[in-house]
Amino acid sequence: MGNADEAIKESSKRYFKEKIKVYGTKTSFGLKLAKDYYKEISDLPKKEVFVLCEELYKSGYMEEAFIACNWANYKVDEFEAKDIEVLEYWLNKYIDNWAECDTLCNHTVGNYLEKYPSSVKILKKWAKSENLWLRRAASVSLILPARKGNFLKEVFELADVLLLDKEDLVQKGYGWMLKEASRQHQKEVFDYIMKNKKIMPRTSLRYAIEKMPKELKVIAMEK
């Protein structure tokens, strides 16, 4: 891939416990590449764009996965309810690190759920999966909707399922979800934290209270 840089490649690997495949390009370059090349395929039916997305995922390179995420998201206006099956398949088959998971879920899955809110129930299934990335996806798919104040009931239901998860990246994921929900529902999220703080992992708790006033943070962190 053009603009690949060995220093960026080595630096990128420090952010992941998993082994990743990267060319070593800046995120801004990848976003521009996705946008520029999408102009050539924008008239294709969604189904054909999804096929191209899957070919990008098959490469195993993170930069190509990011392009796939963006291309899929560009088709949000054409999403159908059944498309969650495709998104779930990609998560199961190709996603193997937090960056790819978050890029697909924050925007593409999040936008899908806002278009088809009744499909949010699938996140409970993901939250109970043996697949780490599906469990993280269950919470990070609600990051942007929760930031707007949406799906509060589901936010708490998912947090209940994921509450005692042993995986650090899942703990951070649902803590992040609670933090975003707190922007519009501070009292409800604070009450939830106080009810569960004796058993909630400290990692999740710290993420969840990040946007709260100092005085609430102090109370939440008291043992």
PDB file of C-alpha atoms in Angstrom:
ATOM      1  CA  MET A   1       0.000   0.000   0.000  1.00  0.00           C
ATOM      2  CA  GLY A   2       1.312   3.466  -0.865  1.00  0.00           C
ATOM      3  CA  ASN A   3       2.593   5.753   1.902  1.00  0.00           C
ATOM      4  CA  ALA A   4       3.514   2.767   4.081  1.00  0.00           C
ATOM      5  CA  ASP A   5       6.022   3.683   6.760  1.00  0.00           C
ATOM      6  CA  GLU A   6       8.040   1.187   8.787  1.00  0.00           C
ATOM      7  CA  ALA A   7       8.109   3.461  11.842  1.00  0.00           C
ATOM      8  CA  ILE A   8       4.308   3.768  11.833  1.00  0.00           C
ATOM      9  CA  LYS A   9       4.048   0.014  11.352  1.00  0.00           C
ATOM     10  CA  GLU A  10       6.163  -0.723  14.422  1.00  0.00           C
ATOM     11  CA  SER A  11       4.477   1.985  16.481  1.00  0.00           C
ATOM     12  CA  SER A  12       1.009   0.612  15.670  1.00  0.00           C
ATOM     13  CA  LYS A  13       1.863  -2.804  17.072  1.00  0.00           C
ATOM     14  CA  ARG A  14       2.436  -1.361  20.558  1.00  0.00           C
ATOM     15  CA  TYR A  15      -1.277  -0.703  20.993  1.00  0.00           C
ATOM     16  CA  PHE A  16      -2.308  -4.328  20.605  1.00  0.00           C
ATOM     17  CA  LYS A  17      -1.804  -7.496  22.599  1.00  0.00           C
ATOM     18  CA  GLU A  18      -2.852  -9.465  19.522  1.00  0.00           C
ATOM     19  CA  LYS A  19      -0.648 -10.001  16.498  1.00  0.00           C
ATOM     20  CA  ILE A  20      -1.798  -7.555  13.809  1.00  0.00           C
ATOM     21  CA  LYS A  21      -1.118  -7.107  10.113  1.00  0.00           C
ATOM     22  CA  VAL A  22      -0.546  -3.504   9.093  1.00  0.00           C
ATOM     23  CA  TYR A  23       1.063  -1.761   6.150  1.00  0.00           C
ATOM     24  CA  GLY A  24       2.046   1.186   8.317  1.00  0.00           C
ATOM     25  CA  THR A  25      -0.010   4.128   7.029  1.00  0.00           C
ATOM     26  CA  LYS A  26      -1.550   7.092   8.805  1.00  0.00           C
ATOM     27  CA  THR A  27      -5.262   6.866   9.596  1.00  0.00           C
ATOM     28  CA  SER A  28      -5.889  10.064   7.635  1.00  0.00           C
ATOM     29  CA  PHE A  29      -4.367   8.485   4.530  1.00  0.00           C
ATOM     30  CA  GLY A  30      -6.603   5.441   4.866  1.00  0.00           C
ATOM     31  CA  LEU A  31      -9.725   7.577   5.258  1.00  0.00           C
ATOM     32  CA  LYS A  32      -8.817   9.569   2.155  1.00  0.00           C
ATOM     33  CA  LEU A  33      -8.148   6.371   0.235  1.00  0.00           C
ATOM     34  CA  ALA A  34     -11.520   4.935   1.261  1.00  0.00           C
ATOM     35  CA  LYS A  35     -13.318   8.111   0.205  1.00  0.00           C
ATOM     36  CA  ASP A  36     -11.475   8.508  -3.093  1.00  0.00           C
ATOM     37  CA  TYR A  37     -11.915   4.914  -4.233  1.00  0.00           C
ATOM     38  CA  TYR A  38     -15.524   4.805  -3.095  1.00  0.00           C
ATOM     39  CA  LYS A  39     -16.307   7.387  -5.787  1.00  0.00           C
ATOM     40  CA  GLU A  40     -15.549   4.667  -8.336  1.00  0.00           C
ATOM     41  CA  ILE A  41     -17.946   2.138  -6.792  1.00  0.00           C
ATOM     42  CA  SER A  42     -20.635   4.352  -5.263  1.00  0.00           C
ATOM     43  CA  ASP A  43     -23.134   3.474  -7.992  1.00  0.00           C
ATOM     44  CA  LEU A  44     -22.818  -0.249  -7.335  1.00  0.00           C
ATOM     45  CA  PRO A  45     -25.674  -1.964  -5.491  1.00  0.00           C
ATOM     46  CA  LYS A  46     -25.098  -2.423  -1.763  1.00  0.00           C
ATOM     47  CA  LYS A  47     -24.758  -6.185  -2.200  1.00  0.00           C
ATOM     48  CA  GLU A  48     -21.813  -5.747  -4.585  1.00  0.00           C
ATOM     49  CA  VAL A  49     -20.147  -3.214  -2.277  1.00  0.00           C
ATOM     50  CA  PHE A  50     -20.479  -5.725   0.566  1.00  0.00           C
ATOM     51  CA  VAL A  51     -18.714  -8.312  -1.598  1.00  0.00           C
ATOM     52  CA  LEU A  52     -15.836  -5.871  -2.123  1.00  0.00           C
ATOM     53  CA  CYS A  53     -15.771  -5.175   1.617  1.00  0.00           C
ATOM     54  CA  GLU A  54     -15.396  -8.868   2.332  1.00  0.00           C
ATOM     55  CA  GLU A  55     -12.502  -9.127  -0.106  1.00  0.00           C
ATOM     56  CA  LEU A  56     -10.775  -6.346   1.818  1.00  0.00           C
ATOM     57  CA  TYR A  57     -11.403  -8.142   5.112  1.00  0.00           C
ATOM     58  CA  LYS A  58      -9.936 -11.340   3.715  1.00  0.00           C
ATOM     59  CA  SER A  59      -6.533  -9.675   3.307  1.00  0.00           C
ATOM     60  CA  GLY A  60      -6.135  -9.530   7.078  1.00  0.00           C
ATOM     61  CA  TYR A  61      -4.602  -6.044   6.911  1.00  0.00           C
ATOM     62  CA  MET A  62      -6.017  -3.518   9.343  1.00  0.00           C
ATOM     63  CA  GLU A  63      -5.928  -0.649   6.857  1.00  0.00           C
ATOM     64  CA  GLU A  64      -8.026  -2.662   4.394  1.00  0.00           C
ATOM     65  CA  ALA A  65     -10.474  -3.554   7.175  1.00  0.00           C
ATOM     66  CA  PHE A  66     -10.877   0.171   7.899  1.00  0.00           C
ATOM     67  CA  ILE A  67     -11.667   0.830   4.233  1.00  0.00           C
ATOM     68  CA  ALA A  68     -14.254  -1.969   4.323  1.00  0.00           C
ATOM     69  CA  CYS A  69     -15.868  -0.409   7.418  1.00  0.00           C
ATOM     70  CA  ASN A  70     -16.105   2.958   5.724  1.00  0.00           C
ATOM     71  CA  TRP A  71     -17.491   1.566   2.485  1.00  0.00           C
ATOM     72  CA  ALA A  72     -20.159  -0.390   4.358  1.00  0.00           C
ATOM     73  CA  ASN A  73     -21.098   2.696   6.340  1.00  0.00           C
ATOM     74  CA  TYR A  74     -21.410   4.782   3.178  1.00  0.00           C
ATOM     75  CA  LYS A  75     -24.311   2.479   2.244  1.00  0.00           C
ATOM     76  CA  VAL A  76     -26.236   3.151   5.475  1.00  0.00           C
ATOM     77  CA  ASP A  77     -29.164   4.675   3.570  1.00  0.00           C
ATOM     78  CA  GLU A  78     -29.577   1.382   1.733  1.00  0.00           C
ATOM     79  CA  PHE A  79     -29.379  -0.835   4.824  1.00  0.00           C
ATOM     80  CA  GLU A  80     -32.111  -3.429   5.261  1.00  0.00           C
ATOM     81  CA  ALA A  81     -33.035  -5.143   8.519  1.00  0.00           C
ATOM     82  CA  LYS A  82     -31.448  -8.394   7.353  1.00  0.00           C
ATOM     83  CA  ASP A  83     -28.036  -6.734   6.889  1.00  0.00           C
ATOM     84  CA  ILE A  84     -27.234  -7.312  10.555  1.00  0.00           C
ATOM     85  CA  GLU A  85     -26.524 -10.896   9.498  1.00  0.00           C
ATOM     86  CA  VAL A  86     -23.693  -9.670   7.269  1.00  0.00           C
ATOM     87  CA  LEU A  87     -22.273  -7.422   9.975  1.00  0.00           C
ATOM     88  CA  GLU A  88     -22.397 -10.241  12.516  1.00  0.00           C
ATOM     89  CA  TYR A  89     -20.698 -12.593  10.064  1.00  0.00           C
ATOM     90  CA  TRP A  90     -17.831 -10.129   9.554  1.00  0.00           C
ATOM     91  CA  LEU A  91     -17.416  -9.741  13.300  1.00  0.00           C
ATOM     92  CA  ASN A  92     -17.269 -13.507  13.745  1.00  0.00           C
ATOM     93  CA  LYS A  93     -15.092 -14.274  10.762  1.00  0.00           C
ATOM     94  CA  TYR A  94     -12.636 -11.402  10.340  1.00  0.00           C
ATOM     95  CA  ILE A  95     -12.443  -9.085  13.349  1.00  0.00           C
ATOM     96  CA  ASP A  96      -9.485  -9.921  15.570  1.00  0.00           C
ATOM     97  CA  ASN A  97      -8.505  -6.698  17.354  1.00  0.00           C
ATOM     98  CA  TRP A  98     -10.179  -3.816  19.174  1.00  0.00           C
ATOM     99  CA  ALA A  99      -9.500  -1.193  16.487  1.00  0.00           C
ATOM    100  CA  GLU A 100     -11.272  -3.134  13.737  1.00  0.00           C
ATOM    101  CA  CYS A 101     -14.095  -4.003  16.133  1.00  0.00           C
ATOM    102  CA  ASP A 102     -14.639  -0.398  17.193  1.00  0.00           C
ATOM    103  CA  THR A 103     -14.392   1.011  13.677  1.00  0.00           C
ATOM    104  CA  LEU A 104     -17.065  -1.349  12.375  1.00  0.00           C
ATOM    105  CA  CYS A 105     -19.325  -1.121  15.426  1.00  0.00           C
ATOM    106  CA  ASN A 106     -19.170   2.553  16.393  1.00  0.00           C
ATOM    107  CA  HIS A 107     -20.333   3.719  13.005  1.00  0.00           C
ATOM    108  CA  THR A 108     -21.690   0.986  10.741  1.00  0.00           C
ATOM    109  CA  VAL A 109     -23.437  -1.134  13.373  1.00  0.00           C
ATOM    110  CA  GLY A 110     -24.397   1.938  15.392  1.00  0.00           C
ATOM    111  CA  ASN A 111     -25.999   3.572  12.347  1.00  0.00           C
ATOM    112  CA  TYR A 112     -27.757   0.317  11.496  1.00  0.00           C
ATOM    113  CA  LEU A 113     -29.252   0.128  15.005  1.00  0.00           C
ATOM    114  CA  GLU A 114     -30.507   3.694  14.831  1.00  0.00           C
ATOM    115  CA  LYS A 115     -32.236   2.814  11.573  1.00  0.00           C
ATOM    116  CA  TYR A 116     -33.605  -0.495  12.918  1.00  0.00           C
ATOM    117  CA  PRO A 117     -33.856   0.000  16.709  1.00  0.00           C
ATOM    118  CA  SER A 118     -35.824  -3.202  17.245  1.00  0.00           C
ATOM    119  CA  SER A 119     -32.709  -5.133  16.163  1.00  0.00           C
ATOM    120  CA  VAL A 120     -30.875  -3.958  19.292  1.00  0.00           C
ATOM    121  CA  LYS A 121     -31.908  -7.232  20.924  1.00  0.00           C
ATOM    122  CA  ILE A 122     -29.162  -9.008  18.966  1.00  0.00           C
ATOM    123  CA  LEU A 123     -26.596  -7.283  21.170  1.00  0.00           C
ATOM    124  CA  LYS A 124     -27.642  -9.451  24.128  1.00  0.00           C
ATOM    125  CA  LYS A 125     -26.774 -12.515  22.090  1.00  0.00           C
ATOM    126  CA  TRP A 126     -23.395 -11.020  21.229  1.00  0.00           C
ATOM    127  CA  ALA A 127     -22.789 -10.163  24.893  1.00  0.00           C
ATOM    128  CA  LYS A 128     -23.092 -13.849  25.779  1.00  0.00           C
ATOM    129  CA  SER A 129     -20.852 -15.073  22.952  1.00  0.00           C
ATOM    130  CA  GLU A 130     -17.602 -16.942  23.513  1.00  0.00           C
ATOM    131  CA  ASN A 131     -16.102 -14.640  20.884  1.00  0.00           C
ATOM    132  CA  LEU A 132     -14.308 -11.780  22.663  1.00  0.00           C
ATOM    133  CA  TRP A 133     -14.912  -9.369  19.786  1.00  0.00           C
ATOM    134  CA  LEU A 134     -18.639 -10.032  19.676  1.00  0.00           C
ATOM    135  CA  ARG A 135     -18.798  -9.340  23.410  1.00  0.00           C
ATOM    136  CA  ARG A 136     -16.949  -6.052  22.952  1.00  0.00           C
ATOM    137  CA  ALA A 137     -19.138  -5.309  19.919  1.00  0.00           C
ATOM    138  CA  ALA A 138     -22.242  -5.683  22.088  1.00  0.00           C
ATOM    139  CA  SER A 139     -21.323  -2.525  23.989  1.00  0.00           C
ATOM    140  CA  VAL A 140     -19.299  -0.429  21.541  1.00  0.00           C
ATOM    141  CA  SER A 141     -22.093  -0.659  18.943  1.00  0.00           C
ATOM    142  CA  LEU A 142     -24.103   1.633  21.249  1.00  0.00           C
ATOM    143  CA  ILE A 143     -21.371   4.234  21.766  1.00  0.00           C
ATOM    144  CA  LEU A 144     -22.748   6.851  19.372  1.00  0.00           C
ATOM    145  CA  PRO A 145     -26.467   6.140  19.995  1.00  0.00           C
ATOM    146  CA  ALA A 146     -25.854   6.271  23.771  1.00  0.00           C
ATOM    147  CA  ARG A 147     -24.017   9.579  23.363  1.00  0.00           C
ATOM    148  CA  LYS A 148     -27.268  10.980  21.962  1.00  0.00           C
ATOM    149  CA  GLY A 149     -29.229   9.605  24.908  1.00  0.00           C
ATOM    150  CA  ASN A 150     -30.711   6.624  23.074  1.00  0.00           C
ATOM    151  CA  PHE A 151     -31.077   2.969  24.162  1.00  0.00           C
ATOM    152  CA  LEU A 152     -30.580   3.672  27.884  1.00  0.00           C
ATOM    153  CA  LYS A 153     -32.577   0.595  28.897  1.00  0.00           C
ATOM    154  CA  GLU A 154     -30.445  -1.598  26.635  1.00  0.00           C
ATOM    155  CA  VAL A 155     -27.236   0.051  27.887  1.00  0.00           C
ATOM    156  CA  PHE A 156     -28.003  -1.122  31.423  1.00  0.00           C
ATOM    157  CA  GLU A 157     -29.163  -4.556  30.278  1.00  0.00           C
ATOM    158  CA  LEU A 158     -25.918  -5.092  28.363  1.00  0.00           C
ATOM    159  CA  ALA A 159     -23.838  -3.794  31.255  1.00  0.00           C
ATOM    160  CA  ASP A 160     -25.602  -6.351  33.482  1.00  0.00           C
ATOM    161  CA  VAL A 161     -24.623  -9.191  31.139  1.00  0.00           C
ATOM    162  CA  LEU A 162     -21.024  -7.985  30.742  1.00  0.00           C
ATOM    163  CA  LEU A 163     -20.556  -6.787  34.329  1.00  0.00           C
ATOM    164  CA  LEU A 164     -18.209  -9.547  35.504  1.00  0.00           C
ATOM    165  CA  ASP A 165     -16.523 -10.334  32.188  1.00  0.00           C
ATOM    166  CA  LYS A 166     -12.872 -11.238  32.768  1.00  0.00           C
ATOM    167  CA  GLU A 167     -11.545  -9.732  29.540  1.00  0.00           C
ATOM    168  CA  ASP A 168      -9.984  -6.303  29.913  1.00  0.00           C
ATOM    169  CA  LEU A 169     -11.150  -5.159  26.475  1.00  0.00           C
ATOM    170  CA  VAL A 170     -14.745  -6.103  27.276  1.00  0.00           C
ATOM    171  CA  GLN A 171     -14.557  -4.278  30.612  1.00  0.00           C
ATOM    172  CA  LYS A 172     -13.270  -1.170  28.845  1.00  0.00           C
ATOM    173  CA  GLY A 173     -15.948  -1.527  26.170  1.00  0.00           C
ATOM    174  CA  TYR A 174     -18.947  -1.510  28.471  1.00  0.00           C
ATOM    175  CA  GLY A 175     -17.351   1.130  30.691  1.00  0.00           C
ATOM    176  CA  TRP A 176     -17.019   3.321  27.605  1.00  0.00           C
ATOM    177  CA  MET A 177     -20.685   2.652  26.754  1.00  0.00           C
ATOM    178  CA  LEU A 178     -21.753   3.763  30.253  1.00  0.00           C
ATOM    179  CA  LYS A 179     -19.578   6.870  29.975  1.00  0.00           C
ATOM    180  CA  GLU A 180     -21.273   7.893  26.733  1.00  0.00           C
ATOM    181  CA  ALA A 181     -24.720   7.238  28.219  1.00  0.00           C
ATOM    182  CA  SER A 182     -23.797   9.459  31.175  1.00  0.00           C
ATOM    183  CA  ARG A 183     -23.563  12.506  28.897  1.00  0.00           C
ATOM    184  CA  GLN A 184     -27.367  12.626  28.673  1.00  0.00           C
ATOM    185  CA  HIS A 185     -28.294  10.463  31.660  1.00  0.00           C
ATOM    186  CA  GLN A 186     -25.752  11.249  34.364  1.00  0.00           C
ATOM    187  CA  LYS A 187     -27.970  10.454  37.361  1.00  0.00           C
ATOM    188  CA  GLU A 188     -29.177   7.123  35.978  1.00  0.00           C
ATOM    189  CA  VAL A 189     -25.655   5.991  35.113  1.00  0.00           C
ATOM    190  CA  PHE A 190     -24.261   7.170  38.451  1.00  0.00           C
ATOM    191  CA  ASP A 191     -27.008   5.283  40.292  1.00  0.00           C
ATOM    192  CA  TYR A 192     -26.200   2.173  38.250  1.00  0.00           C
ATOM    193  CA  ILE A 193     -22.519   2.454  39.126  1.00  0.00           C
ATOM    194  CA  MET A 194     -23.219   2.935  42.817  1.00  0.00           C
ATOM    195  CA  LYS A 195     -25.492  -0.106  42.835  1.00  0.00           C
ATOM    196  CA  ASN A 196     -22.811  -2.275  41.234  1.00  0.00           C
ATOM    197  CA  LYS A 197     -19.493  -0.730  42.231  1.00  0.00           C
ATOM    198  CA  LYS A 198     -18.653  -3.430  44.790  1.00  0.00           C
ATOM    199  CA  ILE A 199     -18.466  -6.031  42.034  1.00  0.00           C
ATOM    200  CA  MET A 200     -17.754  -3.897  38.942  1.00  0.00           C
ATOM    201  CA  PRO A 201     -14.145  -4.166  37.738  1.00  0.00           C
ATOM    202  CA  ARG A 202     -12.208  -0.974  38.504  1.00  0.00           C
ATOM    203  CA  THR A 203     -11.311  -0.683  34.825  1.00  0.00           C
ATOM    204  CA  SER A 204     -14.981  -0.459  33.861  1.00  0.00           C
ATOM    205  CA  LEU A 205     -15.768   1.909  36.718  1.00  0.00           C
ATOM    206  CA  ARG A 206     -12.998   4.346  35.791  1.00  0.00           C
ATOM    207  CA  TYR A 207     -14.156   4.471  32.188  1.00  0.00           C
ATOM    208  CA  ALA A 208     -17.797   4.904  33.207  1.00  0.00           C
ATOM    209  CA  ILE A 209     -17.223   7.946  35.450  1.00  0.00           C
ATOM    210  CA  GLU A 210     -14.782   9.737  33.177  1.00  0.00           C
ATOM    211  CA  LYS A 211     -17.245  12.481  32.126  1.00  0.00           C
ATOM    212  CA  MET A 212     -18.762  12.987  35.570  1.00  0.00           C
ATOM    213  CA  PRO A 213     -18.075  15.904  37.944  1.00  0.00           C
ATOM    214  CA  LYS A 214     -15.143  15.462  40.322  1.00  0.00           C
ATOM    215  CA  GLU A 215     -17.359  15.117  43.378  1.00  0.00           C
ATOM    216  CA  LEU A 216     -19.247  12.180  41.835  1.00  0.00           C
ATOM    217  CA  LYS A 217     -15.998  10.561  40.752  1.00  0.00           C
ATOM    218  CA  VAL A 218     -14.700  10.690  44.328  1.00  0.00           C
ATOM    219  CA  ILE A 219     -17.857   9.058  45.676  1.00  0.00           C
ATOM    220  CA  ALA A 220     -17.825   6.366  42.981  1.00  0.00           C
ATOM    221  CA  MET A 221     -14.183   5.487  43.628  1.00  0.00           C
ATOM    222  CA  GLU A 222     -14.561   5.192  47.392  1.00  0.00           C
ATOM    223  CA  LYS A 223     -14.122   1.628  48.608  1.00  0.00           C
TER     224      LYS A 223
END
